[in-house]
Amino acid sequence: MDGERILIGDCLHHLQDLAPGSVDLIFADPPYNLQLGGELYRPNNTRVDGVEAAWDRFDGFADYDAFTRAWLGECRRVLKKDGSLWVIGSYHNIFRVGAVLQDLGFWVMNDVVWRKTNPMPNFRGTRFTNAHETLIWAARSPDGRPFFNYDAMKRLNDDLQMRSDWLLPICSGPERLRTDDGKTKAHPTQKPEALLYRVVLSTSRPGDLVLDPFLGTGTTGVVARRLGRRFVGIEQDPAHAERARARIAATPFDADPEVLAITPKRQEPRIPFGQLVESGMIRPGETLADPSRRFAVRVRADGTVIGENHTGRVVGSIHKVGALLQGAPSCNGWIFWHVRQANGHWVPIDVYRQKVRAELA
Ligand SMILES: C[S@@+](CC[C@H](N)C(=O)[O-])C[C@H]1O[C@@H](n2cnc3c(N)ncnc32)[C@H](O)[C@@H]1O
């Protein structure tokens, strides 16, 4: 795809060649400065593949901070005024990174916790299992106003606001790059594409320029390509850079604007459930049930629904009653409640809402 570039070498050097204010989104997965002492073995005596590379070693915190200040300063220079910066890290480095980026003038928008569904256990049993990493999302400055694709995040999350704790597995299986022997991990810290998908989709638009100064296996480039963004990645290790280049080039993508376009929710007409009732699509007295048929409610003439739980009868909107019956904090009634069609099939009531929307369009 046009607009993809991989630069081999030190990011401090290559960042200087990028024009000021030219980048829309930066995702950085910098060295963590893990300070690992000695090798780590599992209880079955197999060795844990940790991060032992020279790029993760620094002469103490002051050295690490100076490095962080240098690359973050360059990133701030190349970032557009309304651009976004994301940095991922662990307890080893993320607090230092956070302090440096605030000192440089960045403005923190959120910290996101990536909770791993399958973290590596703490083999020595000396601490809590390290089950998360932290991402900082920052604007270039307090008045930066970075783009946020709120609606896409909400849709991705079944129409509920996307929260700042993301439950995702670590990168494994076929997605994990291996060396030629097919067994050894090609890179110790390959991030899952699903994580980058949220980052890129939430804070950039199709055609935007995405930069990753610590490219590794090229995960950010893969996702940028899938989502129709332009991309520049920097990697100091030529072998990693080549692997990333091949991986990105082999990623299929669909450039159809219809597929990639962002449709703000506000542009879609709001359809209240009552409108389906008054138009006769759903009849008063009709039964709605959840997909497992555990819960059922009856539709009332005014577009509310009535059901029963341990406290007795509950009446209210499709969302409120859905939440009350499940004992959940919230419920998207449009996808929770299903209605039985003439052919005996149950479909979500959202199908009817979409029909009304299509007619209005
Ligand atoms: C934590 S890994 C990034 C992994 C990547 N996010 C992925 O999904 O594969 C950091 C990468 O940055 C590279 N690196 C470290 N210091 C660098 C520097 N000063 N300039 C460019 N690349 C660097 C390392 O070789 C390593 O591949």
PDB file of C-alpha atoms in Angstrom, residues 28-163:
ATOM      1  CA  ALA A  28       5.150   3.701  21.254  1.00  0.00           C
ATOM      2  CA  ASP A  29       6.129   0.439  22.929  1.00  0.00           C
ATOM      3  CA  PRO A  30       9.569   1.531  24.168  1.00  0.00           C
ATOM      4  CA  PRO A  31      12.160  -0.501  26.082  1.00  0.00           C
ATOM      5  CA  TYR A  32      10.748  -1.309  29.536  1.00  0.00           C
ATOM      6  CA  ASN A  33      14.095  -1.242  31.365  1.00  0.00           C
ATOM      7  CA  LEU A  34      13.092  -4.547  32.999  1.00  0.00           C
ATOM      8  CA  GLN A  35      16.337  -4.817  34.984  1.00  0.00           C
ATOM      9  CA  LEU A  36      16.112  -8.614  34.946  1.00  0.00           C
ATOM     10  CA  GLY A  37      18.625 -10.299  37.216  1.00  0.00           C
ATOM     11  CA  GLY A  38      19.559 -13.823  36.099  1.00  0.00           C
ATOM     12  CA  GLU A  39      17.568 -16.372  34.173  1.00  0.00           C
ATOM     13  CA  LEU A  40      14.047 -17.429  35.041  1.00  0.00           C
ATOM     14  CA  TYR A  41      12.846 -21.039  34.929  1.00  0.00           C
ATOM     15  CA  ARG A  42       9.355 -22.579  35.085  1.00  0.00           C
ATOM     16  CA  PRO A  43       8.634 -25.254  37.700  1.00  0.00           C
ATOM     17  CA  ASN A  44       9.238 -27.893  34.975  1.00  0.00           C
ATOM     18  CA  ASN A  45      12.739 -26.421  34.436  1.00  0.00           C
ATOM     19  CA  THR A  46      12.032 -24.927  30.999  1.00  0.00           C
ATOM     20  CA  ARG A  47      13.601 -21.506  30.573  1.00  0.00           C
ATOM     21  CA  VAL A  48      11.332 -18.436  30.308  1.00  0.00           C
ATOM     22  CA  ASP A  49      11.988 -16.313  27.189  1.00  0.00           C
ATOM     23  CA  GLY A  50      12.404 -12.937  28.866  1.00  0.00           C
ATOM     24  CA  VAL A  51      13.610  -9.647  27.420  1.00  0.00           C
ATOM     25  CA  GLU A  52      17.377  -9.961  27.533  1.00  0.00           C
ATOM     26  CA  ALA A  53      18.262  -7.846  24.520  1.00  0.00           C
ATOM     27  CA  ALA A  54      20.779  -5.024  24.775  1.00  0.00           C
ATOM     28  CA  TRP A  55      18.095  -2.519  23.765  1.00  0.00           C
ATOM     29  CA  ASP A  56      16.373  -3.048  27.108  1.00  0.00           C
ATOM     30  CA  ARG A  57      19.467  -2.309  29.232  1.00  0.00           C
ATOM     31  CA  PHE A  58      20.186   1.112  30.691  1.00  0.00           C
ATOM     32  CA  ASP A  59      22.697   2.467  33.207  1.00  0.00           C
ATOM     33  CA  GLY A  60      20.096   3.131  35.855  1.00  0.00           C
ATOM     34  CA  PHE A  61      17.005   5.312  36.020  1.00  0.00           C
ATOM     35  CA  ALA A  62      18.745   8.578  35.082  1.00  0.00           C
ATOM     36  CA  ASP A  63      19.976   7.020  31.854  1.00  0.00           C
ATOM     37  CA  TYR A  64      16.510   5.647  31.092  1.00  0.00           C
ATOM     38  CA  ASP A  65      14.877   9.002  31.839  1.00  0.00           C
ATOM     39  CA  ALA A  66      17.292  10.843  29.537  1.00  0.00           C
ATOM     40  CA  PHE A  67      16.510   8.384  26.727  1.00  0.00           C
ATOM     41  CA  THR A  68      12.753   8.748  27.379  1.00  0.00           C
ATOM     42  CA  ARG A  69      12.985  12.536  27.356  1.00  0.00           C
ATOM     43  CA  ALA A  70      14.863  12.489  24.060  1.00  0.00           C
ATOM     44  CA  TRP A  71      12.457  10.273  22.077  1.00  0.00           C
ATOM     45  CA  LEU A  72       9.302  11.728  23.642  1.00  0.00           C
ATOM     46  CA  GLY A  73      10.552  15.246  22.878  1.00  0.00           C
ATOM     47  CA  GLU A  74      11.019  14.316  19.228  1.00  0.00           C
ATOM     48  CA  CYS A  75       7.594  12.675  19.153  1.00  0.00           C
ATOM     49  CA  ARG A  76       6.010  15.845  20.485  1.00  0.00           C
ATOM     50  CA  ARG A  77       7.748  17.863  17.771  1.00  0.00           C
ATOM     51  CA  VAL A  78       6.411  15.660  14.935  1.00  0.00           C
ATOM     52  CA  LEU A  79       2.894  15.241  16.389  1.00  0.00           C
ATOM     53  CA  LYS A  80       0.080  17.399  15.013  1.00  0.00           C
ATOM     54  CA  LYS A  81      -1.498  19.867  17.429  1.00  0.00           C
ATOM     55  CA  ASP A  82      -4.643  17.712  17.643  1.00  0.00           C
ATOM     56  CA  GLY A  83      -2.771  14.393  17.414  1.00  0.00           C
ATOM     57  CA  SER A  84      -2.601  11.571  19.937  1.00  0.00           C
ATOM     58  CA  LEU A  85       0.298   9.848  21.658  1.00  0.00           C
ATOM     59  CA  TRP A  86      -0.007   6.375  23.199  1.00  0.00           C
ATOM     60  CA  VAL A  87       2.749   4.749  25.248  1.00  0.00           C
ATOM     61  CA  ILE A  88       2.524   1.254  26.680  1.00  0.00           C
ATOM     62  CA  GLY A  89       4.584   0.037  29.610  1.00  0.00           C
ATOM     63  CA  SER A  90       4.704  -1.954  32.824  1.00  0.00           C
ATOM     64  CA  TYR A  91       5.368  -0.960  36.424  1.00  0.00           C
ATOM     65  CA  HIS A  92       9.085  -0.982  35.559  1.00  0.00           C
ATOM     66  CA  ASN A  93       8.861   2.111  33.385  1.00  0.00           C
ATOM     67  CA  ILE A  94       5.366   3.539  32.939  1.00  0.00           C
ATOM     68  CA  PHE A  95       5.468   5.899  35.934  1.00  0.00           C
ATOM     69  CA  ARG A  96       8.760   7.381  34.748  1.00  0.00           C
ATOM     70  CA  VAL A  97       7.393   7.695  31.199  1.00  0.00           C
ATOM     71  CA  GLY A  98       4.244   9.371  32.555  1.00  0.00           C
ATOM     72  CA  ALA A  99       6.239  11.938  34.531  1.00  0.00           C
ATOM     73  CA  VAL A 100       8.518  12.737  31.596  1.00  0.00           C
ATOM     74  CA  LEU A 101       5.669  13.194  29.146  1.00  0.00           C
ATOM     75  CA  GLN A 102       3.858  15.534  31.525  1.00  0.00           C
ATOM     76  CA  ASP A 103       7.088  17.506  32.040  1.00  0.00           C
ATOM     77  CA  LEU A 104       7.375  17.862  28.268  1.00  0.00           C
ATOM     78  CA  GLY A 105       3.890  19.404  28.019  1.00  0.00           C
ATOM     79  CA  PHE A 106       1.794  16.415  26.948  1.00  0.00           C
ATOM     80  CA  TRP A 107      -1.646  16.172  28.544  1.00  0.00           C
ATOM     81  CA  VAL A 108      -2.883  12.787  29.785  1.00  0.00           C
ATOM     82  CA  MET A 109      -6.337  11.886  28.401  1.00  0.00           C
ATOM     83  CA  ASN A 110      -6.666   8.399  29.937  1.00  0.00           C
ATOM     84  CA  ASP A 111      -4.600   5.618  31.325  1.00  0.00           C
ATOM     85  CA  VAL A 112      -5.870   2.311  30.002  1.00  0.00           C
ATOM     86  CA  VAL A 113      -5.240  -0.953  31.770  1.00  0.00           C
ATOM     87  CA  TRP A 114      -4.717  -3.885  29.447  1.00  0.00           C
ATOM     88  CA  ARG A 115      -5.781  -6.821  31.612  1.00  0.00           C
ATOM     89  CA  LYS A 116      -4.361 -10.036  30.237  1.00  0.00           C
ATOM     90  CA  THR A 117      -6.709 -13.010  30.120  1.00  0.00           C
ATOM     91  CA  ASN A 118      -3.715 -15.377  30.093  1.00  0.00           C
ATOM     92  CA  PRO A 119      -0.793 -13.729  31.907  1.00  0.00           C
ATOM     93  CA  MET A 120       2.458 -15.521  32.651  1.00  0.00           C
ATOM     94  CA  PRO A 121       2.305 -16.878  36.232  1.00  0.00           C
ATOM     95  CA  ASN A 122       4.714 -15.639  38.895  1.00  0.00           C
ATOM     96  CA  PHE A 123       6.904 -18.742  38.872  1.00  0.00           C
ATOM     97  CA  ARG A 124       8.782 -17.962  42.060  1.00  0.00           C
ATOM     98  CA  GLY A 125       5.611 -17.258  44.015  1.00  0.00           C
ATOM     99  CA  THR A 126       7.134 -14.106  45.489  1.00  0.00           C
ATOM    100  CA  ARG A 127       4.677 -11.507  44.171  1.00  0.00           C
ATOM    101  CA  PHE A 128       1.229 -11.096  42.674  1.00  0.00           C
ATOM    102  CA  THR A 129       0.914 -12.393  39.125  1.00  0.00           C
ATOM    103  CA  ASN A 130       1.719  -9.524  36.820  1.00  0.00           C
ATOM    104  CA  ALA A 131      -1.526  -9.572  34.880  1.00  0.00           C
ATOM    105  CA  HIS A 132      -1.700  -6.155  33.224  1.00  0.00           C
ATOM    106  CA  GLU A 133       0.147  -3.446  31.357  1.00  0.00           C
ATOM    107  CA  THR A 134      -0.695   0.240  31.294  1.00  0.00           C
ATOM    108  CA  LEU A 135      -1.218   2.448  28.273  1.00  0.00           C
ATOM    109  CA  ILE A 136      -1.111   6.222  28.563  1.00  0.00           C
ATOM    110  CA  TRP A 137      -3.116   8.158  25.999  1.00  0.00           C
ATOM    111  CA  ALA A 138      -2.001  11.779  25.838  1.00  0.00           C
ATOM    112  CA  ALA A 139      -2.752  14.904  23.839  1.00  0.00           C
ATOM    113  CA  ARG A 140       0.111  17.081  22.612  1.00  0.00           C
ATOM    114  CA  SER A 141      -0.884  19.826  25.053  1.00  0.00           C
ATOM    115  CA  PRO A 142      -3.756  20.685  27.417  1.00  0.00           C
ATOM    116  CA  ASP A 143      -5.577  22.464  24.574  1.00  0.00           C
ATOM    117  CA  GLY A 144      -4.767  19.736  22.055  1.00  0.00           C
ATOM    118  CA  ARG A 145      -8.294  18.249  21.589  1.00  0.00           C
ATOM    119  CA  PRO A 146      -7.272  14.956  19.973  1.00  0.00           C
ATOM    120  CA  PHE A 147      -9.725  13.116  17.745  1.00  0.00           C
ATOM    121  CA  PHE A 148     -11.670  10.410  19.639  1.00  0.00           C
ATOM    122  CA  ASN A 149     -13.883   7.983  17.786  1.00  0.00           C
ATOM    123  CA  TYR A 150     -16.308   7.581  20.666  1.00  0.00           C
ATOM    124  CA  ASP A 151     -19.050   6.040  18.549  1.00  0.00           C
ATOM    125  CA  ALA A 152     -16.818   3.386  16.992  1.00  0.00           C
ATOM    126  CA  MET A 153     -15.586   2.364  20.449  1.00  0.00           C
ATOM    127  CA  LYS A 154     -19.150   2.131  21.705  1.00  0.00           C
ATOM    128  CA  ARG A 155     -20.226   0.048  18.738  1.00  0.00           C
ATOM    129  CA  LEU A 156     -17.239  -2.235  19.118  1.00  0.00           C
ATOM    130  CA  ASN A 157     -18.468  -2.818  22.661  1.00  0.00           C
ATOM    131  CA  ASP A 158     -22.061  -3.847  21.843  1.00  0.00           C
ATOM    132  CA  ASP A 159     -23.329  -0.283  22.207  1.00  0.00           C
ATOM    133  CA  LEU A 160     -21.977   0.263  25.704  1.00  0.00           C
ATOM    134  CA  GLN A 161     -19.392   2.984  26.411  1.00  0.00           C
ATOM    135  CA  MET A 162     -15.892   1.528  26.070  1.00  0.00           C
ATOM    136  CA  ARG A 163     -14.213   1.483  29.472  1.00  0.00           C
TER     137      ARG A 163
END
